[in-house]
Structures are given as C-alpha cells and as structure tokens.
Short mmCIF file of C-alpha atoms and ligand atoms in Angstrom, two decimals:
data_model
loop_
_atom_site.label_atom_id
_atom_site.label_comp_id
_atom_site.label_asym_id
_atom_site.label_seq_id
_atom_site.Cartn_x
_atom_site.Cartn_y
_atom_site.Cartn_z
CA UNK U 1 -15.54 31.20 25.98
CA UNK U 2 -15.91 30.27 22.69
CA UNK U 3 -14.56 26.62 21.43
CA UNK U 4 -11.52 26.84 18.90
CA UNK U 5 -12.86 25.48 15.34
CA UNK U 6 -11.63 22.20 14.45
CA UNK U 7 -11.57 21.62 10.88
CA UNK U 8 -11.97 17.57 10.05
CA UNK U 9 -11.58 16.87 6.47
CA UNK U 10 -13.96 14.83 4.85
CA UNK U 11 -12.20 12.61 2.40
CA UNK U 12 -13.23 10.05 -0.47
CA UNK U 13 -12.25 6.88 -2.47
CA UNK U 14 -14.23 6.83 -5.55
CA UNK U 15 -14.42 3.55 -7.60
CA UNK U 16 -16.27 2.59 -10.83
CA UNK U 17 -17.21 -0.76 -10.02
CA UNK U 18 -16.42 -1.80 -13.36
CA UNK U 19 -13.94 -4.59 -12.03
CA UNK U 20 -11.74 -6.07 -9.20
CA UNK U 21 -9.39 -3.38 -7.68
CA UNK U 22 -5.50 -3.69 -7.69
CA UNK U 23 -3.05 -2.57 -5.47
CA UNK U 24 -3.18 0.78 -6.94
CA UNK U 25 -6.60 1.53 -6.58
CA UNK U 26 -5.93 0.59 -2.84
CA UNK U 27 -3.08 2.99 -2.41
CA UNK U 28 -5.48 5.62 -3.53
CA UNK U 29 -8.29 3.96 -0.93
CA UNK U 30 -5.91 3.75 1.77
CA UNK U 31 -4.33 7.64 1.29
CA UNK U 32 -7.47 8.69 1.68
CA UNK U 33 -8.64 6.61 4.23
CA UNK U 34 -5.69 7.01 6.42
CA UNK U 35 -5.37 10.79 6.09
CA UNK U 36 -9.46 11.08 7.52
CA UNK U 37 -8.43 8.21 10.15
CA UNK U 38 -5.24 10.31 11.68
CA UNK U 39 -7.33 13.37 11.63
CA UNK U 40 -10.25 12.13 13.17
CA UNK U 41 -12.19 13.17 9.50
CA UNK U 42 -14.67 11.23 8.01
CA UNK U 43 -14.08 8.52 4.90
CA UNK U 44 -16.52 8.21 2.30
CA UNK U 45 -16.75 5.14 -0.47
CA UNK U 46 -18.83 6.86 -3.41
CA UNK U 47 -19.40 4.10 -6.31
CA UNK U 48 -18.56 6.31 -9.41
CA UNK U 49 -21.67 3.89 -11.24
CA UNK U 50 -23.48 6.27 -13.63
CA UNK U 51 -22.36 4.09 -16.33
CA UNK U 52 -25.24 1.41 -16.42
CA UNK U 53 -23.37 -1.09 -18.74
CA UNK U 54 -20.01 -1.36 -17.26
CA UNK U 55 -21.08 -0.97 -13.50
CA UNK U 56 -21.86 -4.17 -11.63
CA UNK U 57 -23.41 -4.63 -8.55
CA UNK U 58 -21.09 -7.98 -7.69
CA UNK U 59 -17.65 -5.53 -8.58
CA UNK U 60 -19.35 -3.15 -5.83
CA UNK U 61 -19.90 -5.71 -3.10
CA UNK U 62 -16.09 -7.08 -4.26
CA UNK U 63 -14.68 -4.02 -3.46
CA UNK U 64 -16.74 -3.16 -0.22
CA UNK U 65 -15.21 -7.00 0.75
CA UNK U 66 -11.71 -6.04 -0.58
CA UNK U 67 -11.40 -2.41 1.45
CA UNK U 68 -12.91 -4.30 4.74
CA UNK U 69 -9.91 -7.05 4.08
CA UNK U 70 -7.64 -3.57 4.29
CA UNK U 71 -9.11 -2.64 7.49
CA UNK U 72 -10.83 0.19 6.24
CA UNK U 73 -14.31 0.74 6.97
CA UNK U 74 -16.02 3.51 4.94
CA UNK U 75 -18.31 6.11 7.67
CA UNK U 76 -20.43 6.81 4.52
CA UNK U 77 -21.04 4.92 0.97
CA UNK U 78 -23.01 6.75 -1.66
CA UNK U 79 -23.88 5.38 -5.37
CA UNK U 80 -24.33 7.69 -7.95
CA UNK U 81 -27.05 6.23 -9.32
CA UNK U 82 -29.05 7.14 -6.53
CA UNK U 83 -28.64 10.80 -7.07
CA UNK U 84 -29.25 11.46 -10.59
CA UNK U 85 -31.64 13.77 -9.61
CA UNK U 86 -28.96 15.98 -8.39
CA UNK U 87 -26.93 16.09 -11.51
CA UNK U 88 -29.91 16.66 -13.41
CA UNK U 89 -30.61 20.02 -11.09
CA UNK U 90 -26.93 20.96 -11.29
CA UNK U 91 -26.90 20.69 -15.50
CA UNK U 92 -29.82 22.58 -15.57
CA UNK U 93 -28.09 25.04 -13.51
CA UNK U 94 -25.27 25.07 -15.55
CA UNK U 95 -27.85 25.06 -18.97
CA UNK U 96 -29.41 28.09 -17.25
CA UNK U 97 -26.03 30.31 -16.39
CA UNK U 98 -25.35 29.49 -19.92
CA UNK U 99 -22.23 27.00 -19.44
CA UNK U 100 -23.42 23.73 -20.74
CA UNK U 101 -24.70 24.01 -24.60
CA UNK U 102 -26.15 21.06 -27.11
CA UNK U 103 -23.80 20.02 -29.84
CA UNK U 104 -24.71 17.31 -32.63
CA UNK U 105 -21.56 16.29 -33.22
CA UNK U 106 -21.50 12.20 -33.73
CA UNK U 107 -18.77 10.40 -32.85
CA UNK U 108 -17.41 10.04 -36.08
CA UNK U 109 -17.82 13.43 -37.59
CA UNK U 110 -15.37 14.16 -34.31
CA UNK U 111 -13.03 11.93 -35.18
CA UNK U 112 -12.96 13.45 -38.89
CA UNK U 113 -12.39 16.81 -37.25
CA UNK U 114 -9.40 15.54 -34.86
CA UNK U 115 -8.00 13.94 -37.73
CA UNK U 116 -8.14 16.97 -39.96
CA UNK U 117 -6.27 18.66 -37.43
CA UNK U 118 -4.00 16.58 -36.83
CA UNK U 119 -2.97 16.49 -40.58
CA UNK U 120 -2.85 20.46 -40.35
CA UNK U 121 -0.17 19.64 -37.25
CA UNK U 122 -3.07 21.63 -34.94
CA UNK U 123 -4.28 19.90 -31.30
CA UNK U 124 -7.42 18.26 -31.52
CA UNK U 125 -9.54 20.30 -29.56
CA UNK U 126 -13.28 19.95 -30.22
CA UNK U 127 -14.07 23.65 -32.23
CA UNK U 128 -17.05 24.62 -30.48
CA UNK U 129 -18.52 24.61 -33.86
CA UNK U 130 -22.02 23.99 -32.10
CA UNK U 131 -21.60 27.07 -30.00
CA UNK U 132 -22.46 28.96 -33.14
CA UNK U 133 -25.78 26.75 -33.88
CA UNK U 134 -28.82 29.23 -34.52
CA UNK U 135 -32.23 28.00 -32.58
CA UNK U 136 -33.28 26.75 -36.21
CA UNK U 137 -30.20 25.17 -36.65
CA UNK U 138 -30.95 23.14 -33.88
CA UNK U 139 -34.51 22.88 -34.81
CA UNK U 140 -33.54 21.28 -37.69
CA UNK U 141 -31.08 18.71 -36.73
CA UNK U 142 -33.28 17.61 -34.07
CA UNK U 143 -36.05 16.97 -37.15
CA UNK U 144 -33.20 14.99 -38.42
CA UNK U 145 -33.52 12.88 -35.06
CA UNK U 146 -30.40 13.92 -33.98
CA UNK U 147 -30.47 14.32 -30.32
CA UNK U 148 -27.69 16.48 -28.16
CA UNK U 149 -24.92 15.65 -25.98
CA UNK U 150 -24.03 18.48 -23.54
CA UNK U 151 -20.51 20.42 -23.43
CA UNK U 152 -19.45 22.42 -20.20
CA UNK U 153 -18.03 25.61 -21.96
CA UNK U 154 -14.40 26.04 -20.40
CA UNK U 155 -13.58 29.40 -19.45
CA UNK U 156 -10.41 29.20 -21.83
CA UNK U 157 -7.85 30.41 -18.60
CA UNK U 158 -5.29 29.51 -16.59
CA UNK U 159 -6.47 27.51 -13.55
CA UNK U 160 -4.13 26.99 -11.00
CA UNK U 161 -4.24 25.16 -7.59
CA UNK U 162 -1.53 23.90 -5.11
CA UNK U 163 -1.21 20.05 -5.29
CA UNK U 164 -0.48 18.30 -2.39
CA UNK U 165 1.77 15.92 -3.70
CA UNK U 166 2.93 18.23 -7.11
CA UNK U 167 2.72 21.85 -5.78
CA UNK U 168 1.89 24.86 -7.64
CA UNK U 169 -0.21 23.28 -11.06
CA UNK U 170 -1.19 25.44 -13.99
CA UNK U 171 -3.30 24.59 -16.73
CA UNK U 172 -4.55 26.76 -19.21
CA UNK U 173 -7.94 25.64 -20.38
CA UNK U 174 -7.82 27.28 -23.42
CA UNK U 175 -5.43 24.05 -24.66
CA UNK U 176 -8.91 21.65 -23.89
CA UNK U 177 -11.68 20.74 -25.62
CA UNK U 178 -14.96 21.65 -24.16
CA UNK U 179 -15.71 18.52 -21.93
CA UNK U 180 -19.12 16.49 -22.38
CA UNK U 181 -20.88 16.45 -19.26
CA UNK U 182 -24.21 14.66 -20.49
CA UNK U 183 -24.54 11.76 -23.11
CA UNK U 184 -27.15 12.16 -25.88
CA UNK U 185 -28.88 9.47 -24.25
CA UNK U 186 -28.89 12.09 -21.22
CA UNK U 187 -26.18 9.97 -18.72
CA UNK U 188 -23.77 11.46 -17.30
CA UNK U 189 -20.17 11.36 -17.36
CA UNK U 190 -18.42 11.00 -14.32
CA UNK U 191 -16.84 14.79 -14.24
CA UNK U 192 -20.08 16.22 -13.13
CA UNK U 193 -21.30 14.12 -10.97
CA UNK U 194 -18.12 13.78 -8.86
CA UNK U 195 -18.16 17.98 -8.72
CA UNK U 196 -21.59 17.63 -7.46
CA UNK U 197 -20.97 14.96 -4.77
CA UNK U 198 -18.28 16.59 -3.25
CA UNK U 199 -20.25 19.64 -2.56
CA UNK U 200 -23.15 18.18 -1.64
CA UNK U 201 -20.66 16.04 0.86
CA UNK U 202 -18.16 18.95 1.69
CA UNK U 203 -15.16 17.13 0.43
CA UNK U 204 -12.38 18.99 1.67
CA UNK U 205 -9.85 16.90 -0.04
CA UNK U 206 -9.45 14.84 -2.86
CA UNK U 207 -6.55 12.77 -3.32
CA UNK U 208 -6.79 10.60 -6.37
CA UNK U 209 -4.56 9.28 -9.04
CA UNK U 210 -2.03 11.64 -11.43
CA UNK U 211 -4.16 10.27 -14.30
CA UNK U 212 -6.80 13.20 -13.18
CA UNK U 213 -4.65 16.55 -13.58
CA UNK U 214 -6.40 17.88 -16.65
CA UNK U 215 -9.70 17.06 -14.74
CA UNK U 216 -8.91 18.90 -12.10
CA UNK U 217 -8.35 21.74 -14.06
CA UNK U 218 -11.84 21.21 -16.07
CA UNK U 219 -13.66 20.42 -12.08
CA UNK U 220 -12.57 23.54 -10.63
CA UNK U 221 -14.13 25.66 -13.49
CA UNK U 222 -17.35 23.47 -12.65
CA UNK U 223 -17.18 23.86 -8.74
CA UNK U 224 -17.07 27.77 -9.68
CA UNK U 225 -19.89 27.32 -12.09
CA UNK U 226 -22.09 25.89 -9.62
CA UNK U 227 -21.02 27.90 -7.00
CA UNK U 228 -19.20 25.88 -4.21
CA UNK U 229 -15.63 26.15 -3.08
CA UNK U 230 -13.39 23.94 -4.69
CA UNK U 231 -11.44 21.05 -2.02
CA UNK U 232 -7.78 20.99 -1.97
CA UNK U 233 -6.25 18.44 -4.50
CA UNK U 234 -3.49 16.01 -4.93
CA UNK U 235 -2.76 14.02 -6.96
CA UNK U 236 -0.32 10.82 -6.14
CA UNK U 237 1.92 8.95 -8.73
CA UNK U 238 0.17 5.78 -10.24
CA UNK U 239 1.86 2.50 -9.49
CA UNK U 240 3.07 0.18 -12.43
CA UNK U 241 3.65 -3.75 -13.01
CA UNK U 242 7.58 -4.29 -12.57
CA UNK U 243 7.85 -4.16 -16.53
CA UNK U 244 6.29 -0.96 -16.29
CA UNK U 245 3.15 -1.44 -17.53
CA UNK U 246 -0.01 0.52 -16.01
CA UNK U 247 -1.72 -1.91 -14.29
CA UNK U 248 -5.39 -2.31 -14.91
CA UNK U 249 -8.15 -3.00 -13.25
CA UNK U 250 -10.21 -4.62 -16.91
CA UNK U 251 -7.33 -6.91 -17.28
CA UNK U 252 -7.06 -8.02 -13.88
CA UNK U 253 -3.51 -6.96 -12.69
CA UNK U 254 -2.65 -7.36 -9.09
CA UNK U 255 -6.26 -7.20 -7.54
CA UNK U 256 -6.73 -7.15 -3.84
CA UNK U 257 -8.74 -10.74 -4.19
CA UNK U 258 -5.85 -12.35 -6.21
CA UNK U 259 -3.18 -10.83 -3.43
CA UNK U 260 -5.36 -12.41 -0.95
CA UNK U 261 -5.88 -15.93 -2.06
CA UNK U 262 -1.94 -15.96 -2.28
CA UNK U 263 -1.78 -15.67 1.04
CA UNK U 264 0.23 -12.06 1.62
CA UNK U 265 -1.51 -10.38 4.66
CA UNK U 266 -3.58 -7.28 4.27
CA UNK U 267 -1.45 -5.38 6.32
CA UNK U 268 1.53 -5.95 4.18
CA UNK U 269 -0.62 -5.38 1.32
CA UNK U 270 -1.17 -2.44 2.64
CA UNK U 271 1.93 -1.06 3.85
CA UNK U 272 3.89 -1.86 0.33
CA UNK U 273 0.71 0.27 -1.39
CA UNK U 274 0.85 3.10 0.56
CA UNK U 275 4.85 3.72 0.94
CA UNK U 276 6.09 2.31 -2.56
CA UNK U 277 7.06 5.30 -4.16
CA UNK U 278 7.69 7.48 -1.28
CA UNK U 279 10.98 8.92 0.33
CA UNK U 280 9.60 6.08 2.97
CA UNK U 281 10.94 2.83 3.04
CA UNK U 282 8.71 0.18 1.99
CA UNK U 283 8.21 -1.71 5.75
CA UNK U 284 6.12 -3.51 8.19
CA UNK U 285 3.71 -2.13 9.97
CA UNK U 286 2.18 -3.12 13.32
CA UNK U 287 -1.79 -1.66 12.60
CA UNK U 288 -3.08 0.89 10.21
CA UNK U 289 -2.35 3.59 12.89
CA UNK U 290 1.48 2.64 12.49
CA UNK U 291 0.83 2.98 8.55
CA UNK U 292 -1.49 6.33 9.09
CA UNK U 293 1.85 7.96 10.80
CA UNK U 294 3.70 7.16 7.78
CA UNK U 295 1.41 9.17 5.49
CA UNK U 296 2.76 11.94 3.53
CA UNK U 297 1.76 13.77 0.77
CA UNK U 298 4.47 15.46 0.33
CA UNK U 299 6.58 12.85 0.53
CA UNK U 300 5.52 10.88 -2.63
CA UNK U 301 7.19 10.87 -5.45
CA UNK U 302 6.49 12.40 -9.23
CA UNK U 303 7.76 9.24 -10.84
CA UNK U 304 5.46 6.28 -11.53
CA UNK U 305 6.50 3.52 -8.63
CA UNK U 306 7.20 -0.17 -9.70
CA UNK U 307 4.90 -2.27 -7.67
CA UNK U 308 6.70 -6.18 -7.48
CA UNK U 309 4.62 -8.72 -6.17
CA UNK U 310 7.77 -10.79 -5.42
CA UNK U 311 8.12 -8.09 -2.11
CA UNK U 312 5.08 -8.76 -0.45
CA UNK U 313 6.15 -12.47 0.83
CA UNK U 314 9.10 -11.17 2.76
CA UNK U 315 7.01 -8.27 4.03
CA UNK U 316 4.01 -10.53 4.96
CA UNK U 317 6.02 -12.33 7.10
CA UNK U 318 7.89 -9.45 8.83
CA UNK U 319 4.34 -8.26 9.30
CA UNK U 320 3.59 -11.73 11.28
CA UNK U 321 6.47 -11.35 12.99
CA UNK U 322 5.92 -8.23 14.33
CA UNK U 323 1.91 -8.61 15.05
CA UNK U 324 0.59 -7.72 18.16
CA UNK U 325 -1.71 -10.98 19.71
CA UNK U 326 -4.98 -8.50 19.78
CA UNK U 327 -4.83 -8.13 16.12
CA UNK U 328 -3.94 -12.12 15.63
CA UNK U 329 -6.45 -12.93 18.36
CA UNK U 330 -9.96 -13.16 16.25
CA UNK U 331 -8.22 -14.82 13.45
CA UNK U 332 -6.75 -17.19 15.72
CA UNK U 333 -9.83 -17.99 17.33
CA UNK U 334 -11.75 -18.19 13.73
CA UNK U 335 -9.52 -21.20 12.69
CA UNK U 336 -9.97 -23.21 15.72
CA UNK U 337 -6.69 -22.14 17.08
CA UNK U 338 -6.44 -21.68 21.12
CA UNK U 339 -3.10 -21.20 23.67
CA UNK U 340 -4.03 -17.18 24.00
CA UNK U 341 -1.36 -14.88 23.36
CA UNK U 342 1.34 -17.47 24.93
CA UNK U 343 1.23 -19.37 21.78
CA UNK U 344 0.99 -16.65 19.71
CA UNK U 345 4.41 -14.62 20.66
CA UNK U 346 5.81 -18.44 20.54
CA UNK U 347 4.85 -18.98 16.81
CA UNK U 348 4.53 -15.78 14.83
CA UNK U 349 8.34 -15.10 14.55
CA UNK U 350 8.53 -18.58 12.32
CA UNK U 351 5.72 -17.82 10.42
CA UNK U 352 5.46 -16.78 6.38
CA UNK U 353 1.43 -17.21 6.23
CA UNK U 354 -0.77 -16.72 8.70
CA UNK U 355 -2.11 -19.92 7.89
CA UNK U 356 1.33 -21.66 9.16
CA UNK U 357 -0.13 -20.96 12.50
CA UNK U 358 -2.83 -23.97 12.01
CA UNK U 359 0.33 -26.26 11.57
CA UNK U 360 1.89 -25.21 14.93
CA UNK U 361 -0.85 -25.60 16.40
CA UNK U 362 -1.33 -29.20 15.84
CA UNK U 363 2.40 -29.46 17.29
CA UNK U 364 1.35 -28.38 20.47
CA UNK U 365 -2.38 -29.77 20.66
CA UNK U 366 -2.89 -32.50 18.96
CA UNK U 367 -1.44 -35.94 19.56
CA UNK U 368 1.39 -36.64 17.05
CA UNK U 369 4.49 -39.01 16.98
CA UNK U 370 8.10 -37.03 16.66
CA UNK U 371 10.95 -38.14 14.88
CA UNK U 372 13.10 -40.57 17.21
CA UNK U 373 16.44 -41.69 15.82
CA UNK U 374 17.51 -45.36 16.87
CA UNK U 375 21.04 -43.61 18.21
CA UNK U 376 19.12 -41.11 20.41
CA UNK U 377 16.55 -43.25 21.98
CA UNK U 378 18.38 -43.99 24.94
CA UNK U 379 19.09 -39.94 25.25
CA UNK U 380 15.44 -39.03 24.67
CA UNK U 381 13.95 -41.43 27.08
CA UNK U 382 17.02 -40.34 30.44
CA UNK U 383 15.73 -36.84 29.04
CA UNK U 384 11.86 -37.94 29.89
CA UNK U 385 12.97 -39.09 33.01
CA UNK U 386 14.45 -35.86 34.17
CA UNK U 387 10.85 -33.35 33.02
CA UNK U 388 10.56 -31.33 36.11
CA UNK U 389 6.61 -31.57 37.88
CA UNK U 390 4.40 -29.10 36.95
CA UNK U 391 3.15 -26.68 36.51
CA UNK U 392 5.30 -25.72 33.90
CA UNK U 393 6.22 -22.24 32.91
CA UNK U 394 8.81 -19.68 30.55
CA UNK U 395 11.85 -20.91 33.18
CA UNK U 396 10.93 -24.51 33.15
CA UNK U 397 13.15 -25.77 29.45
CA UNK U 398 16.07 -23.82 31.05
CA UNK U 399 16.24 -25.48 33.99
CA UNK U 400 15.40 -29.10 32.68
CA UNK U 401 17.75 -28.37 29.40
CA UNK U 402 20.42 -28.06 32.13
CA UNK U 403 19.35 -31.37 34.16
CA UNK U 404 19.62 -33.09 30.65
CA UNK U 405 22.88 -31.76 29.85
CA UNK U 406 24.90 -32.77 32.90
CA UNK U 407 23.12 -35.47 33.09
CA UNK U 408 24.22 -36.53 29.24
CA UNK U 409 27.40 -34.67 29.01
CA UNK U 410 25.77 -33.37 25.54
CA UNK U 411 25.98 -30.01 24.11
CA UNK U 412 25.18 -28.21 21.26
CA UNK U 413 23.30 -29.23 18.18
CA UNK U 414 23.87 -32.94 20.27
CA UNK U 415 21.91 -32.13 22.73
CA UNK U 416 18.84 -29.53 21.23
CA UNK U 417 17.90 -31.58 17.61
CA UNK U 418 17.36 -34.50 18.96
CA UNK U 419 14.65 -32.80 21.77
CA UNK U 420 13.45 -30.66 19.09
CA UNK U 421 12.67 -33.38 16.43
CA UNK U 422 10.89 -35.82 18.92
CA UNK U 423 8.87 -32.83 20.07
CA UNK U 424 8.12 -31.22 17.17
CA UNK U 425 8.68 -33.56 13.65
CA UNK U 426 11.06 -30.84 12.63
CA UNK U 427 14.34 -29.56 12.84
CA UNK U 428 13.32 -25.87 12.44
CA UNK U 429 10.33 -23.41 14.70
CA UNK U 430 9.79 -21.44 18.07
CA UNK U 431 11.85 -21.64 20.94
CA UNK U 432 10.78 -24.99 23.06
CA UNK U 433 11.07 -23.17 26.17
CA UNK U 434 7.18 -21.45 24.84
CA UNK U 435 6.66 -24.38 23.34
CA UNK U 436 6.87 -26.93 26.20
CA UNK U 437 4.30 -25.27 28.47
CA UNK U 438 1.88 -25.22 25.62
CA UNK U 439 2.07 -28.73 25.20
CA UNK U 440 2.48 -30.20 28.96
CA UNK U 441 4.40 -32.61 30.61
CA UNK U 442 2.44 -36.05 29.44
CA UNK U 443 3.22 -34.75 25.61
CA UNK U 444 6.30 -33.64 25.89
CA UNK U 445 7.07 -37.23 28.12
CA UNK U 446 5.39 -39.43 25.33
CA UNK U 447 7.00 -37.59 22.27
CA UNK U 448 10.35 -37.90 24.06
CA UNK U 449 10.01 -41.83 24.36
CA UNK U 450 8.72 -42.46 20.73
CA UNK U 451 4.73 -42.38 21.73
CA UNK U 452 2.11 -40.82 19.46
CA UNK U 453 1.15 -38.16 22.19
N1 LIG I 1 -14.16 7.17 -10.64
C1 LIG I 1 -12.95 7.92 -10.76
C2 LIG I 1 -11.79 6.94 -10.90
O1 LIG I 1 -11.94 5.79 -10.52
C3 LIG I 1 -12.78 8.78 -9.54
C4 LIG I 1 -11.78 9.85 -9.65
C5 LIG I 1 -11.90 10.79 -8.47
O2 LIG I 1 -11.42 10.42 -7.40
O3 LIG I 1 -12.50 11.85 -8.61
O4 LIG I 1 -10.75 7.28 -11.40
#
C-alpha cells in the first residue's frame, strides 16, 4: 500500500541584518514560524546580507538572540553571502536565455530621465534605452570605463497569483521598470538572490510584508525565467507606531531588545505581533502552540494595524497570570528562585514582571520583619499561639483562620490585614493559605510576634 503524500511547507523569515528588529519584523518571523510549527514544516532564517556595507555581523547574532527570546528556533539559517556563487550561475542563466541585459545608465542620467517624465505627466519607468545598445555601442562606453549594471527584462504582462492574505492580485508588468538584478560593481540586489534561495530551498510559502507586492510580481517572472515553480504568496499588512508612522528598523522603533529590557514578556510580545490587526482579539496566550492555533491568513486585515506599546504591560501580565509552571520553571530556577510549582501558582496571578517573582520570593524564604501595628500586637501574638503543628498544607490557613477568628471575635479586613502585613510587609499579594506552607510554621510564628524571621 502506498503511503498518502504529506506535503510540509517549508517556510522563511528573511532579514537584512542591517539593524535591530521591531515588532513588525517579528510578526512577519513569527507568521512564518508558526505556520511551519502547526504543520510540522520546516522554518528557515536566511540573512538577506548581500549588501556588504549595511550588513553587520553583530545585527545578525542580535536577531538570532531576539527570535530565540520569541521562542522560535530556526531548523535551518543560510547567509547569502555564502552563496554568491549561485546567483552568479543563475544571472548567467538568465544573461544566456537572454533576460538580463547591460545598461550604462548612471544614477543621475536616471534621475534626469524620471524627471523628464515626470514633467511630460508620464510614469517613470526606466526606457530600456540600453536594450537598443549595438555591440559597439557597448564597446565603446566600456572604453569610456563605464562598466554595466544588469536589468531582468520584464515580460511586460499581467502576472497574477492568489494572496493568502489579499486574494486574487494582478499586476501588469508592463507599468514597471526593468528591475536591476546586478550592481555595476557586480553585487547583487536582493530580488535575485531571494528567487534563487527559495528554489534551491523549496520554499513553498512566502509570507512577508505588503511592502513586497510589486516584487512579487517582478519574482514570479524570475522563478519562470529560471525555471522553478513559483511558492504561494502572502503578503500581511505592515504594523505602524500609534501616530501612524511606519516603524523602522534604521531608526530604532519598537525593537525586540528595547521591548525586552522593559520588561514585557516574549510571549506577550508575541501574541500582540501576531494578532494586532486580525479579526482576532489581541490576547494572552499560554505557549506558542496556543498562539500557532490562532494563525490565520485569511484573517488579517488589508489596513495597516496600530501597534501601542502602552498594551503590552496589561498583556504581559495576563500572560504571567495565565503561565503554566513548566514554562516558568527554568526561569525560576535561573534567578535563584525555588518552592516548585507550589509557589509558582501562589505568585504569578499578582505578578506584572516576571521579575516581581524575585520579590515574593524573599517573602517566603528569606528572613524579614513584617509590619506589626502597636494596636494589633496583642492579636498577632494569640494568633501565633493558635498555628496548628505541621506539616502544613493548602487546608491548613482555613482551618487556623477559623481558630483565630473565634478565638478573637474578628472579622473581615480586622481580622486578614493585620495577618497579612506581619507576614508579608504588604497589604496586597497571593492568597496566604499558598503562602503559609511555603514559608513554615517558625516564620510565619516569628513574623506574627514582631521577629525578623
Ligand atoms: N530582506 C527582505 C526584507 O527584509 C526579505 C523579503 C522577503 O521575505 O522576500 O524585506
């Protein structure tokens, strides 16, 4: 019998590391990472670094640090500039069949052109003037020591692909100029390379930013060219600053690093990325499978999204709230924190950072005086008297609560602030019935009659 053919999509996140990434380079990260996660597919980081100047080895390490912060860990990273080779073989192909000529042009004889155009109310759309260059026409600006850049000739039709996220897209390439593939100092630009690496990788899918629709357009005429079927595309809407503004990765807006010094958790991070701008509700999220479920394609929205920082406090803590112990437990155990999961379900519902944890923590294990008033000293220390023996367990506060209540004729916010502030310093946190077992009958007995225990 023969085995049914299970498709996995290979999908890929594919920075320049020219800077820090923002939010919205991470909601393109985590689409993609989370669609090839759900389906069992694989996730590929390619560093889009053919340009030598801008790219930085430190910006690629950042972001490798930044997408592991996530939760996402890449089953393949390539760097283009370890496959020049490649591009070189595919523009000679492309030389070869005809669809990549030389052209002279320099950059501000192009700009005289556009602007002539302009003025005669026509598109500025390169000519093709060097299309009609004769072999000694080229001889002879090359004498000049002018050397080439390389234009992909368009095939000047209607290309037209279902989005994902847009649907049915037309564009007509006959409205574009002829896109330059190679530099005159023989680079490349990134739209050939990226054609290249997702054959070569069998990209299925690529699900990038809104900003690349006329690319896609241009891409598929290359994937043709060369011969390889093109992947499915869509193309989500780009998230903004909440003035509106495009946020940008030069000047520094809303990077992953910044995010994480304030203290937001990834998770949240996370969660407001992917589902801002959806027909989902921005929410919490209990793991990146949770999150994965919520993915949707179709379900995101042709209008840019405001991204407000101001959100992600509220959600980081309803993430806290809501985290299981197994996902708490390393971090936990990284910051010197013990008690197991018994302390965690006892704190994480009063926490707003992750880092409040540490604080609660010294509550229960470290020796520390509570706040006594004069008038309830007398209360505190018949309360002491009255700790059942251990061992101590969930049922134990309820049953010596009661003790001290009959015994005190208290009730109320009479009889629970006072216990609360000598046990804890403050008049606010987790229930004391999971605190009191945490801390043990000796602290809870000194705390209650004034000691430093
Ligand atoms: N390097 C490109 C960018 O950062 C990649 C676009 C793509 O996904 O093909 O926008």
């Amino acid at each position: 019998m023969s085995s049914p053919v299970v498709s996995r999509p290979v999908l890929r996140f594919a920075p320049s590391p020219t800077g820090l990434i923002h939010v919205g380079n991470a909601r393109t990260a985590l689409i993609n990472a989370l669609l090839a996660r759900r389906a069992g597919g694989t996730f590929i980081l390619r560093f889009d670094d053919t340009d030598a100047v801008r790219s930085r080895a430190e910006y690629a390490d950042a972001i490798v640090a930044d997408l592991a912060w996530l939760g996402i860990a890449p089953d393949l990273t390539v760097r283009q500039s370890d496959r020049i080779a490649d591009y070189a073989a595919a523009a000679e192909r492309l030389r070869a069949s005809g669809r990549l000529y030389p052209a002279y042009e320099s950059e501000d004889e192009l700009e005289l052109k556009r602007r002539l155009q302009r003025a005669r109310g026509l598109p500025p759309v390169y000519d093709r003037a060097a299309l009609a260059l004769t072999t000694a026409d080229r001889a002879r600006l090359e004498a000049e020591g002018r050397r080439p850049h390389w234009r992909f000739r368009l095939d000047h039709r209607v290309i037209a692909w279902d989005d994902g996220v847009r649907g049915p897209q037309q564009v007509d390439t006959a409205s574009l100029s002829d896109p330059v593939l190679v530099r005159a100092d023989g680079s490349f630009l990134y739209t050939l390379p990226s054609v290249v690496d997702d054959l070569a990788l069998g990209v299925t899918d690529v699900v990038r930013g809104e900003d690349h629709v006329t690319n896609t357009a241009v891409q598929i005429e290359i994937f043709e060219a060369l011969g390889g079927p093109a992947p499915r595309f869509a193309h989500h809407n780009l998230l903004t600053l909440p003035s509106g503004e495009g946020l940008s990765k030069r000047l520094g807006h809303l990077s992953l690093s910044a995010l994480r010094e304030a203290g937001h958790e990834a998770l949240a991070v996370a969660a407001a990325a992917v589902l801002v701008g959806t027909s989902h509700a921005v929410e919490a999220v209990e793991g990146l499978d949770a999150l994965a479920a919520l993915v949707d394609l179709a379900h995101i929205s042709r209008a840019p999204a405001r991204f407000d920082p101001e959100d992600l406090a509220p959600l980081t803590a309803r993430t806290l709230h809501m985290m299981p112990f197994e996902a708490a437990a390393p971090r936990l155990a990284a910051a010197g924190i013990g008690g197991g999961a018994a302390f965690w379900l006892a704190v994480r519902g009063n926490l707003t950072r992750f880092s409040e944890a540490a604080e609660w923590w010294a509550v229960v294990a470290q020796p520390m005086a509570g706040l006594v008033a004069d008038a309830d000293r007398g209360f505190l220390a018949a309360a002491a008297g009255l700790l059942p023996a251990e061992p101590w367990d969930a049922q134990t506060y309820g049953a010596w609560i009661k003790a001290v209540k009959d015994a005190s004729g208290r009730a109320g916010k009479a009889l629970f602030h006072p216990l609360r502030l000598a046990l804890t310093g403050r008049d606010k946190g987790p229930e004391l019935a999971a605190l009191l077992p945490l801390m043990g009958r000796s602290r809870v007995a000194g705390r209650l009659t004034g000691a430093a225990a």
